[in-house]
Coordinates of C-alpha atoms in Angstrom, one line a residue:
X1 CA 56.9 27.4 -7.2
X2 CA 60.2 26.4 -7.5
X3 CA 63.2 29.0 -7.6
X4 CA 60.9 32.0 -7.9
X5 CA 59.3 30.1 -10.8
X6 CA 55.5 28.3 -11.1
X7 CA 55.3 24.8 -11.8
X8 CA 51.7 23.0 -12.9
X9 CA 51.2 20.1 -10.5
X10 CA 47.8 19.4 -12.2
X11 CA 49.4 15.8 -13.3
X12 CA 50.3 14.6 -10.0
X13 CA 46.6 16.2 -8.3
X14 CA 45.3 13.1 -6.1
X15 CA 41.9 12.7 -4.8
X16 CA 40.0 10.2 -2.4
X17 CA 36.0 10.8 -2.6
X18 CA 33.1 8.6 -0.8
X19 CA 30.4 10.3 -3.1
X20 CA 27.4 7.6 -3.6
X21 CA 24.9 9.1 -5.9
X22 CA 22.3 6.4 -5.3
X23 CA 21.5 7.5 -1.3
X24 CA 21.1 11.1 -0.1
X25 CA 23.2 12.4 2.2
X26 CA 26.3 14.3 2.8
X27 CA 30.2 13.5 1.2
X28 CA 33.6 14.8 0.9
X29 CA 35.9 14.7 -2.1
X30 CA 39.6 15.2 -0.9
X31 CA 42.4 16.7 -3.3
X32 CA 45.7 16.1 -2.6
X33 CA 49.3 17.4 -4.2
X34 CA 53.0 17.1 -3.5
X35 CA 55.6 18.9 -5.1
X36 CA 59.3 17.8 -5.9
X37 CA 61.1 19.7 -3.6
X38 CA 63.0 18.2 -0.8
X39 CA 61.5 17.2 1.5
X40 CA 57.9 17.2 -0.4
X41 CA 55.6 19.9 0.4
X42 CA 51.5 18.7 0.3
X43 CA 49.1 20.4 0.2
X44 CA 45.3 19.2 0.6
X45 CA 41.7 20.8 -0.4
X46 CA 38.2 19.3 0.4
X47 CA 35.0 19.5 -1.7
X48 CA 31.8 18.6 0.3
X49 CA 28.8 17.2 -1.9
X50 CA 25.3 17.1 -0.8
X51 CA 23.1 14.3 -2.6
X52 CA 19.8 15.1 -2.4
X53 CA 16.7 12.4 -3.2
X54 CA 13.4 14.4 -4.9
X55 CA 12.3 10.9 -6.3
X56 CA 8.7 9.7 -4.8
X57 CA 8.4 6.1 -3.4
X58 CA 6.6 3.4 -5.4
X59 CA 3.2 2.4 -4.1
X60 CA 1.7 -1.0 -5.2
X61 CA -1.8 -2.1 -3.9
X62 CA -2.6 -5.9 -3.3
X63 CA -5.5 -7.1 -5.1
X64 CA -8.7 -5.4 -6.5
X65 CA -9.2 -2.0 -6.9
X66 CA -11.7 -1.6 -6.7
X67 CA -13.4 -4.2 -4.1
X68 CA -16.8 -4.7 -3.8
X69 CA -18.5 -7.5 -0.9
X70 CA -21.7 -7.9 0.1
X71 CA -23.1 -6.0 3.5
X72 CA -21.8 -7.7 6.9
X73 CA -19.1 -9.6 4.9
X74 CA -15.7 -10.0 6.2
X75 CA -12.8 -7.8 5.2
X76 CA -9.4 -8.7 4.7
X77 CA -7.6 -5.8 3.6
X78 CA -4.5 -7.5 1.3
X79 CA -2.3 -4.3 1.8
X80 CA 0.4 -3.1 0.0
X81 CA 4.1 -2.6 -1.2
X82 CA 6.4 0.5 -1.2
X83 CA 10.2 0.1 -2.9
X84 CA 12.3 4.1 -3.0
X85 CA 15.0 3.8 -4.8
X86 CA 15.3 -0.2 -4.9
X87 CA 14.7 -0.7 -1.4
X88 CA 11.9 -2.0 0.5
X89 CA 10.2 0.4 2.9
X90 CA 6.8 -1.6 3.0
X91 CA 7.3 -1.2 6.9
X92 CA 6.9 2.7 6.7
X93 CA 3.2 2.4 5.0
X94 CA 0.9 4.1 7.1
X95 CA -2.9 3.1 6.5
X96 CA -5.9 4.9 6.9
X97 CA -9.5 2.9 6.3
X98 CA -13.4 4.2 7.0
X99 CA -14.3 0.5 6.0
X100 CA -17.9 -0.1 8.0
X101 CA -19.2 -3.7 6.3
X102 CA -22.4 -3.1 8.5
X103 CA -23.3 -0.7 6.2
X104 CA -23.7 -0.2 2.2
X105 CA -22.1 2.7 0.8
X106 CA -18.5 3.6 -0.9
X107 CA -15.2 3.1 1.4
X108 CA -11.5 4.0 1.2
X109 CA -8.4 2.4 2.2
X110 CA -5.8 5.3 2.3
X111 CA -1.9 3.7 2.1
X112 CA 0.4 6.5 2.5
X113 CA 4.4 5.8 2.3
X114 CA 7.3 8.6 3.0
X115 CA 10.9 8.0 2.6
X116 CA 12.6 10.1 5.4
X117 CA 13.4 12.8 2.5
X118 CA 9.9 14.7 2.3
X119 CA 9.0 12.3 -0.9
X120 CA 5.4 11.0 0.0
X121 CA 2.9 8.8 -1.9
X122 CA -0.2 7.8 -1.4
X123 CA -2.8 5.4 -3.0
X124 CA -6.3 5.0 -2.3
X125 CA -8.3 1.1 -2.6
X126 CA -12.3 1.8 -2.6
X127 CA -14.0 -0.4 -0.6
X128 CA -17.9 -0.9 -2.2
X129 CA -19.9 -2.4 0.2
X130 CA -23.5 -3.7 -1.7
X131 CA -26.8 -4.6 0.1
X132 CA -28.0 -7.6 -1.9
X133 CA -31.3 -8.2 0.0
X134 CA -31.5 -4.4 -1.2
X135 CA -31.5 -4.9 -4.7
X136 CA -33.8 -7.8 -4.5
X137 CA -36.4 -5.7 -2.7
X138 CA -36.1 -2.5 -4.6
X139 CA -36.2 -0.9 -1.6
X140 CA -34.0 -0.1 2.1
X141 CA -34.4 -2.8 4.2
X142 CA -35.7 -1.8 7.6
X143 CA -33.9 -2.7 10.6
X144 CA -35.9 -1.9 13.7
X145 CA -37.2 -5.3 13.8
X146 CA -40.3 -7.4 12.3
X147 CA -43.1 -5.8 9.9
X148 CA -45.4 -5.9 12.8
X149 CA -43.2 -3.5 14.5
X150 CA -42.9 -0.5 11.7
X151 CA -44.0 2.5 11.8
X152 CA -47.2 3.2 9.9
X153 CA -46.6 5.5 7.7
X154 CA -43.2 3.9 6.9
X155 CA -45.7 0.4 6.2
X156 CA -47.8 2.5 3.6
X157 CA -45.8 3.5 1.3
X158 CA -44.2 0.4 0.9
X159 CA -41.0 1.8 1.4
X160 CA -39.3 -0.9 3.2
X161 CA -39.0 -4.5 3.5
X162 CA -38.0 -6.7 6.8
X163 CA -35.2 -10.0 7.2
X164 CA -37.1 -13.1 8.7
X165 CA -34.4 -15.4 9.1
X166 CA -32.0 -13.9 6.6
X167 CA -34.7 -14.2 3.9
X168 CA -36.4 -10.1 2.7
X169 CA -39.7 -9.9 2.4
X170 CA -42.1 -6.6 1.8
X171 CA -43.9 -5.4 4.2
X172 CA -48.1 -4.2 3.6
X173 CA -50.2 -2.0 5.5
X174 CA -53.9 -4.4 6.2
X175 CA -56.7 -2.5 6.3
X176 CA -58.6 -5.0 7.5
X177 CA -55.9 -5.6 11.6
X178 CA -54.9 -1.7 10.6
X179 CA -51.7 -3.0 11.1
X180 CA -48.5 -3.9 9.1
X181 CA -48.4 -7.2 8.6
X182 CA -45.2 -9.5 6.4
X183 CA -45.7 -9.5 3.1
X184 CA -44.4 -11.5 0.1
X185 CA -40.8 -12.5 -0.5
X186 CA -38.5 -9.8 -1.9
X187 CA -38.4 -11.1 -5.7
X188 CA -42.1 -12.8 -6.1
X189 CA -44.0 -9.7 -5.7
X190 CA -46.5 -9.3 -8.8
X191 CA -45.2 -6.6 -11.6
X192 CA -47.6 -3.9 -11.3
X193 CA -49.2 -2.7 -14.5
X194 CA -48.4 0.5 -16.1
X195 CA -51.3 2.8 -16.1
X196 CA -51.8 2.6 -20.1
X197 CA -52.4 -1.1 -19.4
X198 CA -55.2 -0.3 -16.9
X199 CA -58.9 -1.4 -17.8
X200 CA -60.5 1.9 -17.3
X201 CA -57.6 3.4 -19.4
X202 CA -58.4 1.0 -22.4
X203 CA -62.0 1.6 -22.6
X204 CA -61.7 5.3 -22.2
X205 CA -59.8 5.0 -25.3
X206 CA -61.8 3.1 -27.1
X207 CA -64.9 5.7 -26.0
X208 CA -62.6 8.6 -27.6
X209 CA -62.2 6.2 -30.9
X210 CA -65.9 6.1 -30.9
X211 CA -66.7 9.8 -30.3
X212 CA -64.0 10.7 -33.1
X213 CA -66.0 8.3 -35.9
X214 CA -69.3 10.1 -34.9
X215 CA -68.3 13.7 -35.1
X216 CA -66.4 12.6 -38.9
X217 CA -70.2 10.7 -39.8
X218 CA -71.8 14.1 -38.5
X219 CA -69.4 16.4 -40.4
X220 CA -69.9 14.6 -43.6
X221 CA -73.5 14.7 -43.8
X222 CA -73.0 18.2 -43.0
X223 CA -71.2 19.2 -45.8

């Protein structure tokens, strides 16, 4: 106001700020004006900004997912890489793994990554651990100790199969020692038959194509 009268300054309005968009945290604008009397008058204003980050890290996983090894293997977990907002925070990642190679079954290698804002991410790598000897076998393979040393009713139903020497082999109940005893080699045992392919089978069914001709011969010479 000059001599009782209002004067826009808006043209000569100065500011300084230190706002940076890009990174959270807290700024000031500052406004300044000056006015043509003499000496100058200033007056100054501040604005205070607040930058808040909702955006989630980026999570990348090392090679395959998923990752399947075979039972007792090694595991080398290759980790992974977390950038927020163009920077590298693959320090922060926190992992969590249930990984057991001593035993077959599904696994999980949790990475989880926060940025100091409350903006978490997490990924998750399965682990498939596979029993080899297993699938060979067709069945569990027993690891109390030798053939000789299972249980009996685990012996008879065939159920399980041993490692002699890292080589499976099925293990049979003997009628004759009424012991288990070791078996063949997982993988040369004999198919067994289907029942249709049976002996017995096949000539009850050629009995039944038999008894069908006689009682159609009977009925004719009935009628």
């Amino acid at each position: 106001m000059i001599d009782g009268e209002k004067v826009d300054l808006t043209s000569k309005l100065q500011h300084r700020s230190n706002v940076n968009t890009g990174v959270a945290g807290d700024y000031e604008v500052k406004y300044w004006v000056r006015d043509d009397s003499n000496p100058p008058l200033e007056t100054e204003i501040y604005r205070y900004v607040e930058i808040i980050d909702k955006t989630k890290p980026i999570l990348e996983i090392f090679g395959d997912n998923p990752i399947q090894l075979n039972i007792n293997s090694k595991y080398t977990d290759l980790g992974a890489r977390a950038t927020d907002n163009g920077i590298d925070i693959s320090n922060d990642i926190k992992t969590n793994s249930n990984v057991d190679t001593s035993n077959a079954g599904e696994y999980s290698v949790i990475y989880t990554v926060n940025d100091g804002h409350n903006n978490k991410t997490s990924k998750t790598r399965k682990v498939i651990i596979t029993d080899s000897n297993e699938k060979l076998c067709g069945e569990p393979i027993w690891e109390g100790g030798q053939c000789e040393d299972m249980p009996q009713d685990m012996c008879k139903n065939n159920s399980h199969s041993v490692l002699y020497e890292n080589t499976p082999y099925h293990c049979q109940w003997s009628q004759h020692s009424t012991k288990c005893e070791k078996g063949k080699a997982c993988g040369t045992r004999p198919e067994i038959r289907p029942p249709s392919q049976e002996p017995w089978l096949q000539r009850l069914s050629q009995c039944s194509a038999v008894v069908k001709i006689i009682y159609i011969t009977i009925l004719m010479d009935v009628l």
